[in-house]
Amino acid sequence: MRMFQGVMKPLARLMIVYMLGLGIQLPAAQAAMVSTQAAVSAQQLEDQRDRIRALFQRDDVRQALIQQGVDPAQAQQRVDQLTDAEVQQIA
């Protein structure tokens, strides 16, 4: 009987902690349907960004940047930081 009581106390404490943990409310995840237009628009924007990145990979563009005194790596970083509206305007 003593052995049973020795096991029950830690088990009871564990169950108390477990039951208190169940009472904590977690915020619900927010979810919404993504429209086809939104998905297509996001894909088109990413395609436009890829086209601009590909432009900076061309040797003639890199040489033109260097001739103008522009570091191609810095120009690439700036292109990566363009807003969506700026990407659409350029592409």
PDB file of N, CA and C in Angstrom:
ATOM      1  N   MET A   1       0.819  -1.188   0.000  1.00  0.00           N
ATOM      2  CA  MET A   1       0.000   0.000   0.000  1.00  0.00           C
ATOM      3  C   MET A   1       0.866   1.256   0.000  1.00  0.00           C
ATOM      4  N   ARG A   2       1.979   1.225   0.745  1.00  0.00           N
ATOM      5  CA  ARG A   2       2.873   2.384   0.791  1.00  0.00           C
ATOM      6  C   ARG A   2       3.479   2.655  -0.592  1.00  0.00           C
ATOM      7  N   MET A   3       3.814   1.588  -1.299  1.00  0.00           N
ATOM      8  CA  MET A   3       4.388   1.756  -2.622  1.00  0.00           C
ATOM      9  C   MET A   3       3.366   2.412  -3.558  1.00  0.00           C
ATOM     10  N   PHE A   4       2.130   2.050  -3.429  1.00  0.00           N
ATOM     11  CA  PHE A   4       1.061   2.615  -4.230  1.00  0.00           C
ATOM     12  C   PHE A   4       0.914   4.113  -3.943  1.00  0.00           C
ATOM     13  N   GLN A   5       1.001   4.512  -2.668  1.00  0.00           N
ATOM     14  CA  GLN A   5       0.903   5.924  -2.298  1.00  0.00           C
ATOM     15  C   GLN A   5       2.118   6.698  -2.805  1.00  0.00           C
ATOM     16  N   GLY A   6       3.271   6.072  -2.813  1.00  0.00           N
ATOM     17  CA  GLY A   6       4.483   6.724  -3.317  1.00  0.00           C
ATOM     18  C   GLY A   6       4.402   7.039  -4.801  1.00  0.00           C
ATOM     19  N   VAL A   7       3.682   6.238  -5.533  1.00  0.00           N
ATOM     20  CA  VAL A   7       3.512   6.457  -6.966  1.00  0.00           C
ATOM     21  C   VAL A   7       2.381   7.445  -7.216  1.00  0.00           C
ATOM     22  N   MET A   8       1.367   7.425  -6.385  1.00  0.00           N
ATOM     23  CA  MET A   8       0.177   8.250  -6.599  1.00  0.00           C
ATOM     24  C   MET A   8       0.447   9.738  -6.411  1.00  0.00           C
ATOM     25  N   LYS A   9       1.289  10.122  -5.457  1.00  0.00           N
ATOM     26  CA  LYS A   9       1.540  11.548  -5.228  1.00  0.00           C
ATOM     27  C   LYS A   9       2.171  12.215  -6.448  1.00  0.00           C
ATOM     28  N   PRO A  10       3.258  11.683  -6.993  1.00  0.00           N
ATOM     29  CA  PRO A  10       3.818  12.323  -8.191  1.00  0.00           C
ATOM     30  C   PRO A  10       2.854  12.273  -9.377  1.00  0.00           C
ATOM     31  N   LEU A  11       2.125  11.181  -9.493  1.00  0.00           N
ATOM     32  CA  LEU A  11       1.162  11.061 -10.576  1.00  0.00           C
ATOM     33  C   LEU A  11       0.034  12.081 -10.419  1.00  0.00           C
ATOM     34  N   ALA A  12      -0.420  12.283  -9.197  1.00  0.00           N
ATOM     35  CA  ALA A  12      -1.476  13.264  -8.935  1.00  0.00           C
ATOM     36  C   ALA A  12      -0.985  14.672  -9.260  1.00  0.00           C
ATOM     37  N   ARG A  13       0.239  14.978  -8.899  1.00  0.00           N
ATOM     38  CA  ARG A  13       0.799  16.306  -9.207  1.00  0.00           C
ATOM     39  C   ARG A  13       0.903  16.511 -10.721  1.00  0.00           C
ATOM     40  N   LEU A  14       1.348  15.487 -11.391  1.00  0.00           N
ATOM     41  CA  LEU A  14       1.447  15.561 -12.846  1.00  0.00           C
ATOM     42  C   LEU A  14       0.070  15.784 -13.473  1.00  0.00           C
ATOM     43  N   MET A  15      -0.925  15.101 -12.980  1.00  0.00           N
ATOM     44  CA  MET A  15      -2.287  15.258 -13.503  1.00  0.00           C
ATOM     45  C   MET A  15      -2.829  16.655 -13.229  1.00  0.00           C
ATOM     46  N   ILE A  16      -2.502  17.232 -12.072  1.00  0.00           N
ATOM     47  CA  ILE A  16      -2.948  18.595 -11.759  1.00  0.00           C
ATOM     48  C   ILE A  16      -2.342  19.579 -12.754  1.00  0.00           C
ATOM     49  N   VAL A  17      -1.053  19.457 -12.991  1.00  0.00           N
ATOM     50  CA  VAL A  17      -0.389  20.347 -13.949  1.00  0.00           C
ATOM     51  C   VAL A  17      -0.995  20.168 -15.338  1.00  0.00           C
ATOM     52  N   TYR A  18      -1.240  18.932 -15.710  1.00  0.00           N
ATOM     53  CA  TYR A  18      -1.826  18.639 -17.012  1.00  0.00           C
ATOM     54  C   TYR A  18      -3.219  19.259 -17.136  1.00  0.00           C
ATOM     55  N   MET A  19      -4.039  19.116 -16.130  1.00  0.00           N
ATOM     56  CA  MET A  19      -5.405  19.649 -16.169  1.00  0.00           C
ATOM     57  C   MET A  19      -5.396  21.173 -16.184  1.00  0.00           C
ATOM     58  N   LEU A  20      -4.482  21.785 -15.445  1.00  0.00           N
ATOM     59  CA  LEU A  20      -4.381  23.244 -15.478  1.00  0.00           C
ATOM     60  C   LEU A  20      -3.937  23.717 -16.864  1.00  0.00           C
ATOM     61  N   GLY A  21      -3.070  22.955 -17.482  1.00  0.00           N
ATOM     62  CA  GLY A  21      -2.611  23.295 -18.825  1.00  0.00           C
ATOM     63  C   GLY A  21      -3.720  23.238 -19.849  1.00  0.00           C
ATOM     64  N   LEU A  22      -4.668  22.355 -19.667  1.00  0.00           N
ATOM     65  CA  LEU A  22      -5.794  22.268 -20.595  1.00  0.00           C
ATOM     66  C   LEU A  22      -6.687  23.495 -20.516  1.00  0.00           C
ATOM     67  N   GLY A  23      -6.662  24.162 -19.393  1.00  0.00           N
ATOM     68  CA  GLY A  23      -7.515  25.329 -19.214  1.00  0.00           C
ATOM     69  C   GLY A  23      -6.998  26.578 -19.901  1.00  0.00           C
ATOM     70  N   ILE A  24      -5.755  26.562 -20.324  1.00  0.00           N
ATOM     71  CA  ILE A  24      -5.187  27.733 -20.991  1.00  0.00           C
ATOM     72  C   ILE A  24      -5.734  27.802 -22.413  1.00  0.00           C
ATOM     73  N   GLN A  25      -6.300  28.940 -22.748  1.00  0.00           N
ATOM     74  CA  GLN A  25      -6.858  29.125 -24.079  1.00  0.00           C
ATOM     75  C   GLN A  25      -5.786  29.653 -25.021  1.00  0.00           C
ATOM     76  N   LEU A  26      -5.619  29.004 -26.129  1.00  0.00           N
ATOM     77  CA  LEU A  26      -4.701  29.466 -27.154  1.00  0.00           C
ATOM     78  C   LEU A  26      -5.505  30.199 -28.218  1.00  0.00           C
ATOM     79  N   PRO A  27      -4.933  31.246 -28.787  1.00  0.00           N
ATOM     80  CA  PRO A  27      -5.674  31.964 -29.825  1.00  0.00           C
ATOM     81  C   PRO A  27      -5.872  31.080 -31.055  1.00  0.00           C
ATOM     82  N   ALA A  28      -7.006  31.264 -31.672  1.00  0.00           N
ATOM     83  CA  ALA A  28      -7.322  30.470 -32.861  1.00  0.00           C
ATOM     84  C   ALA A  28      -6.520  30.990 -34.050  1.00  0.00           C
ATOM     85  N   ALA A  29      -6.158  30.109 -34.924  1.00  0.00           N
ATOM     86  CA  ALA A  29      -5.434  30.500 -36.133  1.00  0.00           C
ATOM     87  C   ALA A  29      -6.403  31.204 -37.080  1.00  0.00           C
ATOM     88  N   GLN A  30      -5.911  32.243 -37.723  1.00  0.00           N
ATOM     89  CA  GLN A  30      -6.725  32.979 -38.680  1.00  0.00           C
ATOM     90  C   GLN A  30      -6.490  32.387 -40.066  1.00  0.00           C
ATOM     91  N   ALA A  31      -7.557  32.066 -40.730  1.00  0.00           N
ATOM     92  CA  ALA A  31      -7.445  31.495 -42.064  1.00  0.00           C
ATOM     93  C   ALA A  31      -8.506  32.116 -42.958  1.00  0.00           C
ATOM     94  N   ALA A  32      -8.189  32.205 -44.218  1.00  0.00           N
ATOM     95  CA  ALA A  32      -9.144  32.741 -45.176  1.00  0.00           C
ATOM     96  C   ALA A  32      -8.866  32.103 -46.532  1.00  0.00           C
ATOM     97  N   MET A  33      -9.866  32.118 -47.357  1.00  0.00           N
ATOM     98  CA  MET A  33      -9.709  31.596 -48.709  1.00  0.00           C
ATOM     99  C   MET A  33      -8.862  32.577 -49.518  1.00  0.00           C
ATOM    100  N   VAL A  34      -8.001  32.053 -50.337  1.00  0.00           N
ATOM    101  CA  VAL A  34      -7.202  32.884 -51.230  1.00  0.00           C
ATOM    102  C   VAL A  34      -7.848  32.795 -52.601  1.00  0.00           C
ATOM    103  N   SER A  35      -8.209  33.948 -53.122  1.00  0.00           N
ATOM    104  CA  SER A  35      -8.875  33.949 -54.420  1.00  0.00           C
ATOM    105  C   SER A  35      -7.890  33.583 -55.520  1.00  0.00           C
ATOM    106  N   THR A  36      -8.431  33.125 -56.623  1.00  0.00           N
ATOM    107  CA  THR A  36      -7.598  32.775 -57.768  1.00  0.00           C
ATOM    108  C   THR A  36      -6.850  34.002 -58.258  1.00  0.00           C
ATOM    109  N   GLN A  37      -7.543  35.138 -58.278  1.00  0.00           N
ATOM    110  CA  GLN A  37      -6.916  36.378 -58.741  1.00  0.00           C
ATOM    111  C   GLN A  37      -5.738  36.761 -57.856  1.00  0.00           C
ATOM    112  N   ALA A  38      -5.875  36.603 -56.551  1.00  0.00           N
ATOM    113  CA  ALA A  38      -4.783  36.939 -55.636  1.00  0.00           C
ATOM    114  C   ALA A  38      -3.597  36.006 -55.844  1.00  0.00           C
ATOM    115  N   ALA A  39      -3.871  34.737 -56.053  1.00  0.00           N
ATOM    116  CA  ALA A  39      -2.792  33.771 -56.278  1.00  0.00           C
ATOM    117  C   ALA A  39      -2.077  34.049 -57.596  1.00  0.00           C
ATOM    118  N   VAL A  40      -2.845  34.349 -58.641  1.00  0.00           N
ATOM    119  CA  VAL A  40      -2.260  34.647 -59.945  1.00  0.00           C
ATOM    120  C   VAL A  40      -1.456  35.938 -59.871  1.00  0.00           C
ATOM    121  N   SER A  41      -1.997  36.933 -59.187  1.00  0.00           N
ATOM    122  CA  SER A  41      -1.311  38.213 -59.047  1.00  0.00           C
ATOM    123  C   SER A  41       0.022  38.047 -58.324  1.00  0.00           C
ATOM    124  N   ALA A  42       0.031  37.258 -57.269  1.00  0.00           N
ATOM    125  CA  ALA A  42       1.271  37.015 -56.525  1.00  0.00           C
ATOM    126  C   ALA A  42       2.285  36.292 -57.404  1.00  0.00           C
ATOM    127  N   GLN A  43       1.821  35.346 -58.210  1.00  0.00           N
ATOM    128  CA  GLN A  43       2.726  34.611 -59.099  1.00  0.00           C
ATOM    129  C   GLN A  43       3.272  35.526 -60.185  1.00  0.00           C
ATOM    130  N   GLN A  44       2.422  36.391 -60.726  1.00  0.00           N
ATOM    131  CA  GLN A  44       2.878  37.322 -61.756  1.00  0.00           C
ATOM    132  C   GLN A  44       3.926  38.275 -61.194  1.00  0.00           C
ATOM    133  N   LEU A  45       3.714  38.729 -59.981  1.00  0.00           N
ATOM    134  CA  LEU A  45       4.664  39.630 -59.337  1.00  0.00           C
ATOM    135  C   LEU A  45       6.011  38.935 -59.144  1.00  0.00           C
ATOM    136  N   GLU A  46       5.978  37.688 -58.729  1.00  0.00           N
ATOM    137  CA  GLU A  46       7.229  36.934 -58.545  1.00  0.00           C
ATOM    138  C   GLU A  46       7.916  36.700 -59.890  1.00  0.00           C
ATOM    139  N   ASP A  47       7.139  36.455 -60.939  1.00  0.00           N
ATOM    140  CA  ASP A  47       7.710  36.295 -62.279  1.00  0.00           C
ATOM    141  C   ASP A  47       8.383  37.592 -62.735  1.00  0.00           C
ATOM    142  N   GLN A  48       7.744  38.733 -62.443  1.00  0.00           N
ATOM    143  CA  GLN A  48       8.333  40.021 -62.800  1.00  0.00           C
ATOM    144  C   GLN A  48       9.647  40.246 -62.045  1.00  0.00           C
ATOM    145  N   ARG A  49       9.670  39.890 -60.772  1.00  0.00           N
ATOM    146  CA  ARG A  49      10.913  40.014 -59.991  1.00  0.00           C
ATOM    147  C   ARG A  49      12.007  39.123 -60.588  1.00  0.00           C
ATOM    148  N   ASP A  50      11.639  37.926 -61.007  1.00  0.00           N
ATOM    149  CA  ASP A  50      12.616  37.013 -61.606  1.00  0.00           C
ATOM    150  C   ASP A  50      13.171  37.575 -62.910  1.00  0.00           C
ATOM    151  N   ARG A  51      12.308  38.218 -63.716  1.00  0.00           N
ATOM    152  CA  ARG A  51      12.775  38.824 -64.965  1.00  0.00           C
ATOM    153  C   ARG A  51      13.775  39.945 -64.697  1.00  0.00           C
ATOM    154  N   ILE A  52      13.496  40.756 -63.687  1.00  0.00           N
ATOM    155  CA  ILE A  52      14.416  41.844 -63.338  1.00  0.00           C
ATOM    156  C   ILE A  52      15.735  41.273 -62.822  1.00  0.00           C
ATOM    157  N   ARG A  53      15.668  40.233 -61.994  1.00  0.00           N
ATOM    158  CA  ARG A  53      16.899  39.592 -61.495  1.00  0.00           C
ATOM    159  C   ARG A  53      17.715  39.012 -62.650  1.00  0.00           C
ATOM    160  N   ALA A  54      17.026  38.392 -63.613  1.00  0.00           N
ATOM    161  CA  ALA A  54      17.718  37.805 -64.764  1.00  0.00           C
ATOM    162  C   ALA A  54      18.406  38.888 -65.589  1.00  0.00           C
ATOM    163  N   LEU A  55      17.806  40.051 -65.663  1.00  0.00           N
ATOM    164  CA  LEU A  55      18.403  41.165 -66.392  1.00  0.00           C
ATOM    165  C   LEU A  55      19.756  41.534 -65.785  1.00  0.00           C
ATOM    166  N   PHE A  56      19.841  41.527 -64.474  1.00  0.00           N
ATOM    167  CA  PHE A  56      21.086  41.891 -63.795  1.00  0.00           C
ATOM    168  C   PHE A  56      22.137  40.788 -63.881  1.00  0.00           C
ATOM    169  N   GLN A  57      21.767  39.610 -64.336  1.00  0.00           N
ATOM    170  CA  GLN A  57      22.727  38.519 -64.502  1.00  0.00           C
ATOM    171  C   GLN A  57      23.425  38.575 -65.862  1.00  0.00           C
ATOM    172  N   ARG A  58      22.886  39.366 -66.766  1.00  0.00           N
ATOM    173  CA  ARG A  58      23.484  39.470 -68.102  1.00  0.00           C
ATOM    174  C   ARG A  58      24.809  40.222 -68.030  1.00  0.00           C
ATOM    175  N   ASP A  59      25.791  39.756 -68.793  1.00  0.00           N
ATOM    176  CA  ASP A  59      27.122  40.372 -68.782  1.00  0.00           C
ATOM    177  C   ASP A  59      27.101  41.800 -69.312  1.00  0.00           C
ATOM    178  N   ASP A  60      26.324  42.052 -70.374  1.00  0.00           N
ATOM    179  CA  ASP A  60      26.303  43.404 -70.933  1.00  0.00           C
ATOM    180  C   ASP A  60      25.702  44.408 -69.953  1.00  0.00           C
ATOM    181  N   VAL A  61      24.719  43.986 -69.186  1.00  0.00           N
ATOM    182  CA  VAL A  61      24.121  44.872 -68.183  1.00  0.00           C
ATOM    183  C   VAL A  61      25.116  45.123 -67.055  1.00  0.00           C
ATOM    184  N   ARG A  62      25.809  44.075 -66.630  1.00  0.00           N
ATOM    185  CA  ARG A  62      26.825  44.226 -65.576  1.00  0.00           C
ATOM    186  C   ARG A  62      27.932  45.188 -66.029  1.00  0.00           C
ATOM    187  N   GLN A  63      28.380  45.045 -67.278  1.00  0.00           N
ATOM    188  CA  GLN A  63      29.426  45.928 -67.794  1.00  0.00           C
ATOM    189  C   GLN A  63      28.937  47.374 -67.870  1.00  0.00           C
ATOM    190  N   ALA A  64      27.689  47.564 -68.284  1.00  0.00           N
ATOM    191  CA  ALA A  64      27.127  48.914 -68.351  1.00  0.00           C
ATOM    192  C   ALA A  64      27.048  49.534 -66.957  1.00  0.00           C
ATOM    193  N   LEU A  65      26.681  48.749 -65.967  1.00  0.00           N
ATOM    194  CA  LEU A  65      26.635  49.260 -64.595  1.00  0.00           C
ATOM    195  C   LEU A  65      28.026  49.662 -64.116  1.00  0.00           C
ATOM    196  N   ILE A  66      29.006  48.817 -64.390  1.00  0.00           N
ATOM    197  CA  ILE A  66      30.381  49.110 -63.967  1.00  0.00           C
ATOM    198  C   ILE A  66      30.892  50.370 -64.665  1.00  0.00           C
ATOM    199  N   GLN A  67      30.573  50.539 -65.957  1.00  0.00           N
ATOM    200  CA  GLN A  67      31.001  51.732 -66.690  1.00  0.00           C
ATOM    201  C   GLN A  67      30.373  52.999 -66.115  1.00  0.00           C
ATOM    202  N   GLN A  68      29.189  52.863 -65.551  1.00  0.00           N
ATOM    203  CA  GLN A  68      28.516  54.011 -64.941  1.00  0.00           C
ATOM    204  C   GLN A  68      28.962  54.234 -63.497  1.00  0.00           C
ATOM    205  N   GLY A  69      29.840  53.353 -62.998  1.00  0.00           N
ATOM    206  CA  GLY A  69      30.340  53.488 -61.634  1.00  0.00           C
ATOM    207  C   GLY A  69      29.418  52.886 -60.587  1.00  0.00           C
ATOM    208  N   VAL A  70      28.575  51.953 -61.008  1.00  0.00           N
ATOM    209  CA  VAL A  70      27.625  51.318 -60.094  1.00  0.00           C
ATOM    210  C   VAL A  70      28.101  49.898 -59.806  1.00  0.00           C
ATOM    211  N   ASP A  71      28.151  49.542 -58.543  1.00  0.00           N
ATOM    212  CA  ASP A  71      28.517  48.180 -58.152  1.00  0.00           C
ATOM    213  C   ASP A  71      27.330  47.259 -58.444  1.00  0.00           C
ATOM    214  N   PRO A  72      27.505  46.244 -59.292  1.00  0.00           N
ATOM    215  CA  PRO A  72      26.387  45.348 -59.626  1.00  0.00           C
ATOM    216  C   PRO A  72      25.766  44.666 -58.404  1.00  0.00           C
ATOM    217  N   ALA A  73      26.574  44.349 -57.402  1.00  0.00           N
ATOM    218  CA  ALA A  73      26.038  43.706 -56.191  1.00  0.00           C
ATOM    219  C   ALA A  73      25.114  44.660 -55.443  1.00  0.00           C
ATOM    220  N   GLN A  74      25.510  45.937 -55.360  1.00  0.00           N
ATOM    221  CA  GLN A  74      24.647  46.923 -54.697  1.00  0.00           C
ATOM    222  C   GLN A  74      23.363  47.137 -55.488  1.00  0.00           C
ATOM    223  N   ALA A  75      23.491  47.172 -56.803  1.00  0.00           N
ATOM    224  CA  ALA A  75      22.299  47.341 -57.638  1.00  0.00           C
ATOM    225  C   ALA A  75      21.347  46.169 -57.443  1.00  0.00           C
ATOM    226  N   GLN A  76      21.896  44.961 -57.351  1.00  0.00           N
ATOM    227  CA  GLN A  76      21.061  43.770 -57.129  1.00  0.00           C
ATOM    228  C   GLN A  76      20.360  43.849 -55.781  1.00  0.00           C
ATOM    229  N   GLN A  77      21.063  44.320 -54.755  1.00  0.00           N
ATOM    230  CA  GLN A  77      20.445  44.465 -53.431  1.00  0.00           C
ATOM    231  C   GLN A  77      19.296  45.463 -53.480  1.00  0.00           C
ATOM    232  N   ARG A  78      19.496  46.542 -54.203  1.00  0.00           N
ATOM    233  CA  ARG A  78      18.430  47.549 -54.308  1.00  0.00           C
ATOM    234  C   ARG A  78      17.225  47.001 -55.065  1.00  0.00           C
ATOM    235  N   VAL A  79      17.483  46.220 -56.084  1.00  0.00           N
ATOM    236  CA  VAL A  79      16.382  45.603 -56.836  1.00  0.00           C
ATOM    237  C   VAL A  79      15.605  44.660 -55.930  1.00  0.00           C
ATOM    238  N   ASP A  80      16.308  43.920 -55.096  1.00  0.00           N
ATOM    239  CA  ASP A  80      15.642  42.989 -54.181  1.00  0.00           C
ATOM    240  C   ASP A  80      14.773  43.715 -53.159  1.00  0.00           C
ATOM    241  N   GLN A  81      15.050  44.989 -52.914  1.00  0.00           N
ATOM    242  CA  GLN A  81      14.296  45.758 -51.925  1.00  0.00           C
ATOM    243  C   GLN A  81      13.156  46.566 -52.543  1.00  0.00           C
ATOM    244  N   LEU A  82      12.938  46.429 -53.840  1.00  0.00           N
ATOM    245  CA  LEU A  82      11.855  47.171 -54.491  1.00  0.00           C
ATOM    246  C   LEU A  82      10.497  46.750 -53.945  1.00  0.00           C
ATOM    247  N   THR A  83       9.596  47.715 -53.860  1.00  0.00           N
ATOM    248  CA  THR A  83       8.228  47.399 -53.448  1.00  0.00           C
ATOM    249  C   THR A  83       7.501  46.733 -54.616  1.00  0.00           C
ATOM    250  N   ASP A  84       6.353  46.166 -54.333  1.00  0.00           N
ATOM    251  CA  ASP A  84       5.565  45.507 -55.377  1.00  0.00           C
ATOM    252  C   ASP A  84       5.182  46.489 -56.481  1.00  0.00           C
ATOM    253  N   ALA A  85       4.799  47.699 -56.097  1.00  0.00           N
ATOM    254  CA  ALA A  85       4.401  48.704 -57.084  1.00  0.00           C
ATOM    255  C   ALA A  85       5.583  49.087 -57.970  1.00  0.00           C
ATOM    256  N   GLU A  86       6.772  49.207 -57.389  1.00  0.00           N
ATOM    257  CA  GLU A  86       7.957  49.549 -58.171  1.00  0.00           C
ATOM    258  C   GLU A  86       8.316  48.429 -59.142  1.00  0.00           C
ATOM    259  N   VAL A  87       8.177  47.192 -58.709  1.00  0.00           N
ATOM    260  CA  VAL A  87       8.455  46.050 -59.591  1.00  0.00           C
ATOM    261  C   VAL A  87       7.494  46.064 -60.771  1.00  0.00           C
ATOM    262  N   GLN A  88       6.225  46.317 -60.526  1.00  0.00           N
ATOM    263  CA  GLN A  88       5.240  46.349 -61.607  1.00  0.00           C
ATOM    264  C   GLN A  88       5.524  47.496 -62.564  1.00  0.00           C
ATOM    265  N   GLN A  89       5.987  48.620 -62.035  1.00  0.00           N
ATOM    266  CA  GLN A  89       6.285  49.770 -62.874  1.00  0.00           C
ATOM    267  C   GLN A  89       7.491  49.488 -63.776  1.00  0.00           C
ATOM    268  N   ILE A  90       8.506  48.821 -63.241  1.00  0.00           N
ATOM    269  CA  ILE A  90       9.707  48.521 -64.019  1.00  0.00           C
ATOM    270  C   ILE A  90       9.438  47.437 -65.049  1.00  0.00           C
ATOM    271  N   ALA A  91       8.766  46.383 -64.637  1.00  0.00           N
ATOM    272  CA  ALA A  91       8.517  45.251 -65.531  1.00  0.00           C
ATOM    273  C   ALA A  91       7.414  45.619 -66.489  1.00  0.00           C
TER     274      ALA A  91
END
